[in-house]
Structure formats: structure tokens, C-alpha cells
Amino acid sequence: MIKALHKMAAAVPSVIHWFRLDLRIHDNLALRNAINEAENRKYLLRPIYVLDPDIKNKVGVNRLRFLIQSLQDLDINLRKLNTRLYVIRGKADEKIPELFDEWQVKYLTQQLDIDPEYVEKDCVIEKVAEKKDIFIVKRVQHTVYDCNSVLKKNNGSVPLTYQKFLSLASELPVKECIEIKKQIPDSSNPSDFESHDYDVPSLSDLGIDDSTLVACKYAGGETEGLKRLDMYMARKDWVCKFEKPNSFPNSLEPSTTVLSPYISHGCVSSKLFYHKLKEVENGRKHTEPPVSLMGQLMWREFYYTAGTGTENFDKMKGNSVCTQIPWGKNDEHLKAWAEGRTGYPFVDAIMRQLKQEGWIHHLARHMVACFLTRGDLWISWEQGAKVFEDYLLDYDWSLNAGNWMWLSASAFFYKYFRVYSPVAFGKKTDKEGLYIKKYVPELNKYPVAFIYEPWKAPKEVQQRAGCVIGVGYPKRIVDHDKIHKENMQKMAAAYKANKEKKAQRPLKRKRSD
């Protein structure tokens, strides 16, 4: 009987909406297109998410937990509309072509994404869809602006400065957000609607013991994301007075919104955030980009535009906007940095917070990125970007690459002589080192005078504190005061070499018409 029902279901054509970085119901035009198409043509509706079986080896446990929570919440919200989420286990470019036949798919909707991982899979799937006469609809809904429209306004070129981007974007309209409220008719639900084969897996299903994880500080999902958005938008004075430089990288609780994980996963629409900010700012005196909250959202748009228009944006070689710098290679230093064992307590506290909680303040990201690259360790920004891809809840392909190029002075920012001090920078906002004592607890009995520079503490002070440097806490892997000056000279030489190389290139002749 069950097999007969499955055969009947297969005989009715289906519409798939493929959720990727749009894990929400609100402002999801591609999902609404799928719903309308299913209802109008009397097709079956199947909202899917494809879960790579190797995912736990590709992302850190904090981000995986956030993703699973987001999928669980998405399934709950879809069921309120009388549909559900079908989680498909496998490789997308293998499984979706199989589903085309199994479910008699006629129509596929999805969000337009620029992450190379999605682009590569899309190419495979689109070739199969074309052969099978399956119609694919892609919608721009992960950014406020259509990045290709911004590029078109700039004659196809990538705007290389934030201000240039703002001037281009200001001429483009921002569409209103859509809402999906109407119930899906029962006739659109397949016979396997209640099948547990497509349920969202738990972490234990994926072989992860969640009891070993630290308490979840930022729960994933659209419901939680919208709640967080509303909470901050209700603080109108705080929003209007927000200035990025005046927030603290080492506050024990976040001094910013922490909406970024929800926006990067698509649990909250960036366009909704834009309109909510506009509502709050309307008629009130407020700060302006780049330091305002709107300015922070526009940084995301800037990097997305750059990533859209630049081949190999996440690499140094073959990247037209990236300065070619002869970075060194030191696996021991890279590992010490990633694990928070550099011997610099402020740097180590940041990296440990990142590993434990999946989120750190943007200025803290500046500190550790500069330290890894041009500041101290002279290791390629590509290596740091890979570590952030693993640890960050709010990992975002274009932002991760763009910010790492900026902080390594490889693109967008070129004042390489401005180096963050791993000692002085943290002291500005946390003189007592409370942040260090929280995340580097082996130093919590150190006197304030030595909390940022424990190697300067006399041996008897180290012994009284119960942590001798080189035994209970590592020695410094480099001497910042000395090495950052040497690295400045290397940066100057790299800039000079790149300039000379460009000067030697033959000028392209303009064709006379």
C-alpha cells in the first residue's frame, strides 16, 4: 500500500524550493514563487535542504549546532504554513538530479548565491535541468542590493573603496520585504509528508555529543533572529547613537547586536534589517556610515559586490584586487594562534572565545587578523580565513575574504604601518584584564600590572599566581616590538615590487572606432 502511494506521488509533478543561505519564511521571494507555482499548476510542493554527510568535518561544532537549530526552527515555521522541510542527506550535485526523476520535478526555485561552493554545484545541476526541461528560478535575496546592478552602474568594475560603493548604491532602489502567510493546500503535500526519512537530524544523529559543548549562547533560527532584531530596534536611542569605534572588543557581553550569524545563514533578511534601521533613523538624529549600524550593513554589501565582481576573491593568486605578498609558512605558529597559545594573553583570549562561542567582536577580529599576518607572524591571510571559516557562527564567504584582505593590507586598506599592539590595544577598554581572566583562566591570579604582559612578572610573582610562564602558560612565540618593525619593511618591499611589476606591464591599446 505504501509503495503504491509513493508511485502515485511520483506521478504528480513537483516544485522544489532549495533552501541554502535563506533559512527563513519572511522576505523569501524564491519560496513564494515555489508555493505559487505549486498551487497554480496543482503540483506537489517540496521545500528541501541538502545536508552534506561530511559537514561535521567541514565546519566547527558551534556553527553546525547553529545550522541544525536553524533547520529545526525552519521546519516548525514551514509546518505552520501546512508544509515541511525535507532534509536530503548527500551531495547536492548528486542528490538533486536524482530527485528530478524520483519526484518528477518541473520547477526549482532558489536564492542566488556567489559562494564558489554553491556556484560549482549550480553549474552541474543547471545542465541536468536543461536536459530535462526543468525551469529554474533564482532570486537575489541574500543582500540588500543586487550586486550586479551596482557593478553595472560602475561600468562593470568593482568599486575599490567603501565610499565609492555607497555613492553607487545610493542610486539604486531597495525593494520592500514580502510576507508569506497563506496556508499551503493539503493537495500540495506529497504522500510522504509525514515520513521521518526527511526529518532534521540532531547533533547526536551526526555523531556529535552535544554534552561536550559549551552552553549555547546564540541559538540559531529565524524565530530567535527576529526576536533579537526586534529587541535591538526597540532601543532607538542606542541604534541612533551607535558608533563602531566606541564598541568594546573585550567586553564580557557583546557590545554590538550579534545579528551577523542570523544574517549570514539567512535566518534574518538583510533587507528587513535595512528597512528596520530606516524606520528607527527616520526623523531622528543618528550616526552615519561607516560607523553607524547602517554603515556596518553596508560593509557587508560592499564586500558582496567586490566578491561578485572578482574572480578568485577568496585567494591571493589570480585575484585582481589583491596585492601579491610573499607570506611565510609556519605551521607551529599557525596552530598556536588558532588554539590561543601565542603567549600574548589578549590575542589568546580572543581566539579562545572564538573557538568556544563561535563569535568575537569585529575589533577583536581586527586584532588577531593583523597579528597573524602583517603584524607579527607573517602568515598568509588565506590560512587565517580557513580557521575563521571553521570557527565563526557568522562565517560568510565574501565578508571573510574581504575582511582578511583588508586587515592584512592586501586590498582595500593600504596603511600597513598601522599595526595593532597585542598589549596596548586591549588595555584601552579593559585595563584590569577581566576579559583575559575569563578566557585565559590560568592567568586569573596575575596582578593587573602583568595581565597583558605576564612574561614581565618576576618569577616569585608567577609562582604566587600559580602559573609560571613556559610551564602553565606559553612563552611568547615572537617579540612584537621587534618583529612588527621587520614586517613593515617586508610590506614596503612587497608594495614596491607590485608597483614595479604593474609599471612593466604593456598598456592595452584602445581600439579606435
Coordinates of C-alpha atoms in Angstrom, one line a residue:
M1 CA 0.0 0.0 0.0
I2 CA 2.8 2.4 1.0
K3 CA 4.7 1.6 -2.3
A4 CA 1.5 2.3 -4.3
L5 CA 1.2 5.7 -2.6
H6 CA 4.8 6.6 -3.4
K7 CA 4.2 5.7 -7.0
M8 CA 1.1 7.9 -7.1
A9 CA 3.1 10.7 -5.6
A10 CA 5.8 10.3 -8.2
A11 CA 3.2 10.5 -10.9
V12 CA 2.2 14.1 -9.8
P13 CA 4.9 16.7 -10.8
S14 CA 6.7 18.5 -8.0
V15 CA 8.1 22.0 -7.3
I16 CA 11.2 22.2 -5.2
H17 CA 12.4 25.2 -3.2
W18 CA 16.0 24.6 -2.3
F19 CA 16.9 26.3 0.9
R20 CA 20.6 27.3 1.3
L21 CA 21.5 30.6 2.9
D22 CA 17.9 31.7 3.1
L23 CA 16.7 29.7 6.2
R24 CA 13.6 31.8 6.8
I25 CA 10.0 32.3 5.7
H26 CA 9.9 36.1 5.7
D27 CA 11.2 38.0 2.7
N28 CA 11.8 34.8 0.7
L29 CA 10.6 35.6 -2.8
A30 CA 12.0 32.3 -4.2
L31 CA 10.0 30.3 -1.7
R32 CA 6.8 32.2 -2.5
N33 CA 7.4 31.6 -6.2
A34 CA 7.6 27.9 -5.5
I35 CA 4.4 28.0 -3.4
N36 CA 2.5 29.9 -6.1
E37 CA 3.7 27.6 -8.8
A38 CA 2.6 24.5 -6.9
E39 CA -0.8 25.9 -6.2
N40 CA -1.5 27.3 -9.7
R41 CA -0.3 24.1 -11.5
K42 CA -1.6 21.6 -8.9
Y43 CA 1.9 20.4 -8.4
L44 CA 3.4 18.9 -5.1
L45 CA 5.5 21.3 -3.0
R46 CA 8.8 20.1 -1.6
P47 CA 10.9 22.6 0.4
I48 CA 14.3 20.9 0.8
Y49 CA 17.7 21.4 2.4
V50 CA 20.6 19.2 1.3
L51 CA 22.9 18.2 4.2
D52 CA 26.4 17.2 3.2
P53 CA 27.3 14.0 5.1
D54 CA 30.8 15.4 5.5
I55 CA 29.6 18.6 7.1
K56 CA 30.9 17.9 10.6
N57 CA 34.4 17.6 9.0
K58 CA 34.0 20.9 7.2
V59 CA 32.6 23.3 9.8
G60 CA 33.2 23.7 13.6
V61 CA 30.7 22.3 16.1
N62 CA 29.3 25.7 17.1
R63 CA 28.4 26.6 13.5
L64 CA 27.0 23.1 12.9
R65 CA 24.8 23.4 16.1
F66 CA 23.6 26.8 14.9
L67 CA 22.7 25.3 11.5
I68 CA 20.8 22.4 13.0
Q69 CA 18.9 24.7 15.3
S70 CA 18.1 26.9 12.3
L71 CA 16.8 24.0 10.3
Q72 CA 14.7 22.8 13.2
D73 CA 13.1 26.2 13.5
L74 CA 12.6 26.5 9.8
D75 CA 10.7 23.1 9.8
I76 CA 8.5 24.4 12.6
N77 CA 7.7 27.6 10.8
L78 CA 7.0 25.8 7.5
R79 CA 4.6 23.4 9.3
K80 CA 2.7 26.5 10.4
L81 CA 2.0 27.1 6.7
N82 CA 1.0 23.4 6.3
T83 CA 4.2 22.3 4.6
R84 CA 7.5 21.0 6.0
L85 CA 11.3 20.9 5.4
Y86 CA 12.6 17.8 3.6
V87 CA 16.2 17.3 4.7
I88 CA 18.1 15.4 2.0
R89 CA 21.4 13.6 3.0
G90 CA 24.1 13.7 0.4
K91 CA 26.0 15.8 -2.1
A92 CA 23.7 18.4 -3.7
D93 CA 25.0 18.0 -7.2
E94 CA 24.4 14.2 -6.9
K95 CA 21.1 14.1 -5.0
I96 CA 19.1 16.9 -6.7
P97 CA 19.5 15.4 -10.2
E98 CA 18.2 12.1 -8.6
L99 CA 15.2 13.9 -7.1
F100 CA 14.4 15.4 -10.5
D101 CA 13.5 11.9 -11.7
E102 CA 12.2 10.5 -8.4
W103 CA 9.8 13.4 -7.7
Q104 CA 9.0 14.3 -11.3
V105 CA 10.3 17.9 -10.7
K106 CA 9.2 20.6 -13.2
Y107 CA 10.2 23.7 -11.3
L108 CA 13.1 24.6 -9.0
T109 CA 13.5 27.8 -7.0
Q110 CA 16.5 29.0 -5.1
Q111 CA 18.3 32.0 -3.8
L112 CA 21.2 33.4 -5.9
D113 CA 24.5 32.8 -4.0
I114 CA 28.0 33.8 -5.0
D115 CA 29.9 31.4 -2.8
P116 CA 32.0 29.2 -5.2
E117 CA 30.8 26.1 -3.4
Y118 CA 27.2 26.8 -4.5
V119 CA 28.2 28.2 -7.9
E120 CA 30.0 25.0 -8.8
K121 CA 27.1 22.8 -7.8
D122 CA 24.7 25.1 -9.6
C123 CA 26.5 24.6 -12.9
V124 CA 26.2 20.8 -12.6
I125 CA 22.5 20.9 -11.6
E126 CA 21.6 23.5 -14.3
K127 CA 23.0 21.3 -17.1
V128 CA 20.9 18.4 -15.9
A129 CA 17.8 20.6 -15.5
E130 CA 18.2 22.0 -19.0
K131 CA 18.2 18.5 -20.5
K132 CA 15.1 17.5 -18.5
D133 CA 13.3 20.8 -19.3
I134 CA 13.1 21.8 -15.7
F135 CA 12.6 25.5 -15.1
I136 CA 15.0 27.2 -12.5
V137 CA 14.2 30.5 -10.9
K138 CA 16.9 32.3 -8.9
R139 CA 16.2 35.3 -6.7
V140 CA 18.6 37.9 -5.3
Q141 CA 17.6 38.0 -1.6
H142 CA 20.8 37.5 0.4
T143 CA 21.8 41.1 0.1
V144 CA 20.1 44.5 0.2
Y145 CA 21.1 45.4 -3.3
D146 CA 21.6 43.4 -6.5
C147 CA 25.4 43.4 -6.6
N148 CA 25.4 43.0 -10.4
S149 CA 23.3 46.2 -10.6
V150 CA 26.0 48.0 -8.5
L151 CA 28.7 46.7 -10.8
K152 CA 26.8 47.7 -13.9
K153 CA 26.5 51.3 -12.5
N154 CA 30.3 51.3 -12.2
N155 CA 30.8 50.2 -15.9
G156 CA 31.3 46.6 -14.8
S157 CA 34.2 47.4 -12.5
V158 CA 34.5 46.6 -8.8
P159 CA 34.3 49.7 -6.6
L160 CA 37.5 49.5 -4.6
T161 CA 36.5 51.9 -1.9
Y162 CA 33.6 51.9 0.6
Q163 CA 32.7 55.5 -0.3
K164 CA 32.6 54.7 -4.0
F165 CA 30.3 51.8 -3.3
L166 CA 28.0 54.0 -1.2
S167 CA 27.7 56.5 -4.0
L168 CA 26.7 53.8 -6.5
A169 CA 24.3 52.0 -4.1
S170 CA 22.5 55.2 -3.1
E171 CA 21.2 55.5 -6.7
L172 CA 19.5 52.1 -6.5
P173 CA 16.1 51.4 -5.0
V174 CA 15.6 48.9 -2.2
K175 CA 12.6 46.7 -2.6
E176 CA 10.1 46.1 0.2
C177 CA 10.1 42.8 2.1
I178 CA 7.5 40.2 1.2
E179 CA 5.5 38.1 3.7
I180 CA 4.2 34.6 3.3
K181 CA 1.1 34.0 5.3
K182 CA -1.4 31.9 3.3
Q183 CA -1.8 28.2 4.1
I184 CA -0.5 25.6 1.7
P185 CA -3.4 23.5 0.5
D186 CA -3.4 19.8 1.5
S187 CA -3.3 18.9 -2.1
S188 CA 0.2 20.3 -2.4
N189 CA 1.6 17.9 0.2
P190 CA 3.2 14.6 -1.1
S191 CA 2.2 11.2 0.3
D192 CA 5.5 11.1 2.2
F193 CA 4.7 14.3 4.1
E194 CA 4.9 12.5 7.5
S195 CA 8.0 10.4 6.6
H196 CA 10.7 10.6 9.2
D197 CA 13.3 9.9 6.5
Y198 CA 13.4 13.6 5.8
D199 CA 13.5 14.9 9.4
V200 CA 16.1 17.4 10.6
P201 CA 18.8 15.4 12.3
S202 CA 20.0 16.1 15.8
L203 CA 23.7 16.6 16.6
S204 CA 23.8 13.1 18.1
D205 CA 22.5 11.8 14.7
L206 CA 25.6 13.3 13.2
G207 CA 27.8 11.7 15.7
I208 CA 28.4 14.7 17.9
D209 CA 27.9 14.5 21.7
D210 CA 26.4 17.9 22.5
S211 CA 27.0 17.5 26.2
T212 CA 30.7 18.2 25.4
L213 CA 29.9 21.6 24.0
V214 CA 29.8 24.9 26.0
A215 CA 26.3 26.3 26.7
C216 CA 24.7 27.7 23.6
K217 CA 25.0 31.5 23.7
Y218 CA 23.3 32.3 20.4
A219 CA 20.6 29.9 19.4
G220 CA 20.0 29.5 15.6
G221 CA 16.8 30.1 13.7
E222 CA 14.5 32.7 12.2
T223 CA 12.4 32.9 15.4
E224 CA 15.4 33.8 17.5
G225 CA 16.9 36.1 14.9
L226 CA 13.7 38.1 14.5
K227 CA 13.4 38.3 18.3
R228 CA 16.9 39.7 18.5
L229 CA 16.3 42.2 15.7
D230 CA 13.1 43.5 17.4
M231 CA 14.9 43.7 20.8
Y232 CA 17.6 46.0 19.4
M233 CA 15.4 48.0 17.1
A234 CA 13.3 48.9 20.2
R235 CA 16.4 50.6 21.7
K236 CA 16.0 53.5 19.3
D237 CA 18.5 55.9 21.1
W238 CA 21.1 53.2 21.2
V239 CA 20.7 52.5 17.5
C240 CA 20.9 56.1 16.6
K241 CA 24.0 56.7 18.7
F242 CA 25.8 53.6 17.8
E243 CA 29.4 54.1 16.6
K244 CA 31.6 51.2 15.7
P245 CA 34.8 52.6 17.2
N246 CA 33.1 53.1 20.5
S247 CA 32.1 49.5 21.0
F248 CA 34.4 47.3 23.0
P249 CA 36.3 44.3 21.6
N250 CA 36.8 42.8 25.1
S251 CA 33.5 43.4 26.9
L252 CA 32.3 40.3 28.7
E253 CA 29.0 40.6 27.0
P254 CA 28.6 41.7 23.3
S255 CA 28.6 45.5 22.8
T256 CA 27.0 45.0 19.4
T257 CA 23.9 43.3 18.1
V258 CA 25.3 39.8 17.2
L259 CA 22.8 39.7 14.3
S260 CA 25.5 38.6 12.0
P261 CA 25.1 34.8 12.4
Y262 CA 21.4 35.2 11.6
I263 CA 22.0 37.3 8.5
S264 CA 24.8 35.1 7.2
H265 CA 22.6 32.0 7.5
G266 CA 19.7 33.9 6.0
C267 CA 17.6 33.5 9.2
V268 CA 17.1 37.2 9.1
S269 CA 16.8 39.1 5.8
S270 CA 19.4 41.8 5.3
K271 CA 16.8 43.8 3.5
L272 CA 14.5 43.6 6.6
F273 CA 17.3 44.8 8.8
Y274 CA 17.8 47.7 6.3
H275 CA 14.2 48.7 6.4
K276 CA 14.0 48.4 10.2
L277 CA 17.1 50.7 10.6
K278 CA 15.5 53.2 8.2
E279 CA 12.3 53.2 10.4
V280 CA 14.4 53.9 13.5
E281 CA 16.5 56.6 11.9
N282 CA 13.6 58.4 10.3
G283 CA 13.1 61.8 11.9
R284 CA 15.9 61.2 14.5
K285 CA 19.4 62.5 14.7
H286 CA 21.7 59.5 14.0
T287 CA 25.2 58.5 13.2
E288 CA 26.2 57.9 9.6
P289 CA 28.2 55.2 7.7
P290 CA 30.7 53.9 8.0
V291 CA 30.5 53.9 11.8
S292 CA 26.7 53.5 12.2
L293 CA 24.7 50.3 12.3
M294 CA 23.6 51.0 8.7
G295 CA 27.2 51.5 7.9
Q296 CA 28.0 48.0 9.2
L297 CA 25.3 46.6 7.0
M298 CA 26.7 48.5 4.0
W299 CA 30.2 47.0 4.6
R300 CA 28.6 43.6 4.0
E301 CA 27.1 44.9 0.8
F302 CA 30.5 46.4 -0.3
Y303 CA 32.2 43.0 0.2
Y304 CA 29.5 41.1 -1.5
T305 CA 29.8 43.5 -4.5
A306 CA 33.5 43.0 -4.6
G307 CA 33.1 39.2 -4.3
T308 CA 30.6 39.2 -7.1
G309 CA 32.8 41.0 -9.5
T310 CA 36.2 39.5 -8.6
E311 CA 37.4 36.1 -9.8
N312 CA 39.3 34.1 -7.1
F313 CA 38.1 36.6 -4.4
D314 CA 39.0 34.2 -1.6
K315 CA 42.5 33.6 -2.8
M316 CA 45.7 35.7 -3.3
K317 CA 46.8 34.4 -6.6
G318 CA 44.6 35.2 -9.6
N319 CA 42.8 37.8 -7.5
S320 CA 42.9 41.1 -9.4
V321 CA 42.2 43.3 -6.3
C322 CA 44.7 41.6 -4.0
T323 CA 48.3 42.7 -3.6
Q324 CA 50.7 39.7 -4.0
I325 CA 52.7 39.4 -0.8
P326 CA 55.4 36.7 -0.2
W327 CA 53.9 35.4 3.0
G328 CA 55.8 32.8 5.1
K329 CA 54.8 29.4 6.3
N330 CA 55.0 28.3 9.9
D331 CA 52.5 25.5 10.9
E332 CA 53.5 25.7 14.6
H333 CA 52.8 29.4 14.8
L334 CA 49.5 29.0 12.9
K335 CA 48.4 26.3 15.2
A336 CA 49.4 28.3 18.3
W337 CA 47.5 31.2 17.0
A338 CA 44.4 29.2 16.2
E339 CA 44.4 27.5 19.6
G340 CA 45.1 30.6 21.6
R341 CA 48.7 29.7 22.7
T342 CA 50.7 32.6 21.3
G343 CA 51.9 33.8 24.7
Y344 CA 50.1 37.1 24.2
P345 CA 47.1 37.0 26.6
F346 CA 44.8 39.4 24.7
V347 CA 45.3 37.5 21.4
D348 CA 44.9 34.2 23.1
A349 CA 41.7 35.3 24.9
I350 CA 40.1 36.4 21.6
M351 CA 41.0 33.1 19.8
R352 CA 39.7 31.0 22.8
Q353 CA 36.4 33.0 22.9
L354 CA 36.1 32.4 19.1
K355 CA 36.7 28.7 19.4
Q356 CA 34.4 28.3 22.5
E357 CA 31.5 30.5 21.5
G358 CA 31.8 31.0 17.7
W359 CA 31.6 34.8 17.8
I360 CA 34.0 37.7 18.6
H361 CA 33.7 41.4 18.3
H362 CA 34.8 42.9 14.9
L363 CA 37.6 44.9 16.5
A364 CA 38.8 41.7 18.2
R365 CA 38.9 40.1 14.7
H366 CA 41.0 43.1 13.6
M367 CA 43.5 42.4 16.3
V368 CA 44.0 38.7 15.7
A369 CA 44.0 39.0 11.9
C370 CA 46.7 41.7 12.0
F371 CA 48.7 39.6 14.4
L372 CA 48.6 36.6 12.2
T373 CA 49.5 38.4 9.0
R374 CA 51.5 41.7 8.6
G375 CA 51.7 42.5 12.3
D376 CA 53.6 39.6 13.9
L377 CA 53.5 36.1 12.4
W378 CA 53.8 36.9 8.7
I379 CA 51.4 34.1 7.7
S380 CA 49.0 34.3 4.8
W381 CA 45.6 35.7 5.3
E382 CA 44.2 32.7 3.4
Q383 CA 45.3 30.5 6.4
G384 CA 43.5 32.7 8.8
A385 CA 40.4 32.8 6.7
K386 CA 40.3 29.0 6.8
V387 CA 40.4 29.0 10.6
F388 CA 37.6 31.6 10.7
E389 CA 35.6 29.6 8.3
D390 CA 35.7 26.7 10.8
Y391 CA 35.1 28.7 14.0
L392 CA 32.8 31.6 13.1
L393 CA 29.0 31.3 13.5
D394 CA 28.6 34.2 11.1
Y395 CA 31.0 32.8 8.5
D396 CA 30.2 34.5 5.2
W397 CA 32.4 33.8 2.1
S398 CA 32.6 37.3 0.8
L399 CA 33.0 39.1 4.1
N400 CA 35.5 36.6 5.4
A401 CA 37.7 37.0 2.3
G402 CA 37.2 40.8 2.1
N403 CA 38.0 41.5 5.8
W404 CA 41.1 39.3 5.8
M405 CA 42.4 41.1 2.7
W406 CA 41.7 44.4 4.4
L407 CA 43.3 43.5 7.7
S408 CA 46.4 42.1 6.0
A409 CA 46.6 45.3 3.9
S410 CA 46.3 43.1 0.8
A411 CA 43.3 45.0 -0.6
F412 CA 41.0 48.0 0.2
F413 CA 43.3 49.2 3.0
Y414 CA 46.9 50.0 2.5
K415 CA 48.2 51.7 5.6
Y416 CA 50.3 48.7 6.5
F417 CA 52.3 50.7 9.1
R418 CA 49.2 50.9 11.3
V419 CA 49.7 47.8 13.4
Y420 CA 47.6 46.7 16.3
S421 CA 49.6 46.2 19.5
P422 CA 48.7 42.9 21.3
V423 CA 49.3 44.7 24.6
A424 CA 48.2 48.3 24.3
F425 CA 45.0 47.8 22.2
G426 CA 43.2 45.7 24.8
K427 CA 44.2 48.0 27.6
K428 CA 42.2 50.8 26.2
T429 CA 38.9 49.3 27.1
D430 CA 39.8 46.7 29.8
K431 CA 42.7 47.9 31.9
E432 CA 42.0 45.3 34.6
G433 CA 42.2 42.4 32.1
L434 CA 38.8 40.9 33.1
Y435 CA 38.3 39.6 29.6
I436 CA 41.7 37.9 29.7
K437 CA 40.9 36.3 33.1
K438 CA 37.7 34.9 31.7
Y439 CA 39.1 33.2 28.6
V440 CA 42.7 32.6 29.8
P441 CA 41.8 31.4 33.4
E442 CA 45.4 30.2 34.1
L443 CA 46.3 33.9 34.4
N444 CA 43.4 35.0 36.6
K445 CA 45.6 35.3 39.7
Y446 CA 48.1 37.6 37.9
P447 CA 48.3 41.2 39.2
V448 CA 46.8 43.7 36.8
A449 CA 50.2 45.2 36.1
F450 CA 51.2 42.0 34.4
I451 CA 48.0 40.6 33.0
Y452 CA 48.8 41.8 29.4
E453 CA 52.5 41.0 29.7
P454 CA 52.9 38.1 32.0
W455 CA 56.4 37.4 30.8
K456 CA 57.5 40.6 32.6
A457 CA 56.3 39.3 36.0
P458 CA 59.1 38.4 38.4
K459 CA 59.5 34.6 39.0
E460 CA 58.1 34.8 42.5
V461 CA 55.0 36.7 41.3
Q462 CA 54.5 34.0 38.6
Q463 CA 54.8 31.3 41.3
R464 CA 52.4 33.0 43.7
A465 CA 49.9 33.3 40.8
G466 CA 50.2 29.6 40.2
C467 CA 51.3 29.9 36.6
V468 CA 54.9 30.0 35.6
I469 CA 55.5 31.3 32.1
G470 CA 56.8 28.5 29.9
V471 CA 55.1 25.9 32.1
G472 CA 51.5 26.8 32.9
Y473 CA 51.2 29.4 30.1
P474 CA 53.3 29.5 26.9
K475 CA 56.2 31.9 26.3
R476 CA 55.7 34.5 23.5
I477 CA 56.2 32.9 20.1
V478 CA 57.5 36.3 18.8
D479 CA 58.7 39.6 20.2
H480 CA 56.1 42.0 18.9
D481 CA 58.2 45.2 19.5
K482 CA 60.9 43.7 17.2
I483 CA 59.0 41.6 14.7
H484 CA 56.4 44.1 13.6
K485 CA 59.1 46.6 12.5
E486 CA 60.7 43.9 10.4
N487 CA 57.3 43.0 8.9
M488 CA 56.7 46.6 8.0
Q489 CA 59.9 46.5 5.9
K490 CA 58.7 43.3 4.2
M491 CA 55.4 45.0 3.4
A492 CA 57.1 48.0 2.0
A493 CA 59.2 45.8 -0.2
A494 CA 56.2 43.8 -1.4
Y495 CA 54.3 47.0 -2.3
K496 CA 57.3 48.3 -4.2
A497 CA 57.7 45.0 -6.1
N498 CA 54.0 45.0 -7.0
K499 CA 54.2 48.6 -8.2
E500 CA 57.2 47.9 -10.4
K501 CA 55.5 44.9 -11.8
K502 CA 52.5 46.9 -12.8
A503 CA 54.6 49.6 -14.4
Q504 CA 56.3 46.9 -16.6
R505 CA 53.0 45.7 -18.0
P506 CA 52.4 46.8 -21.5
L507 CA 49.5 49.3 -21.8
K508 CA 46.4 47.9 -23.5
R509 CA 45.7 49.7 -26.7
K510 CA 42.3 51.2 -27.0
R511 CA 40.5 50.2 -30.2
S512 CA 39.7 53.2 -32.4
D513 CA 36.1 53.1 -33.7

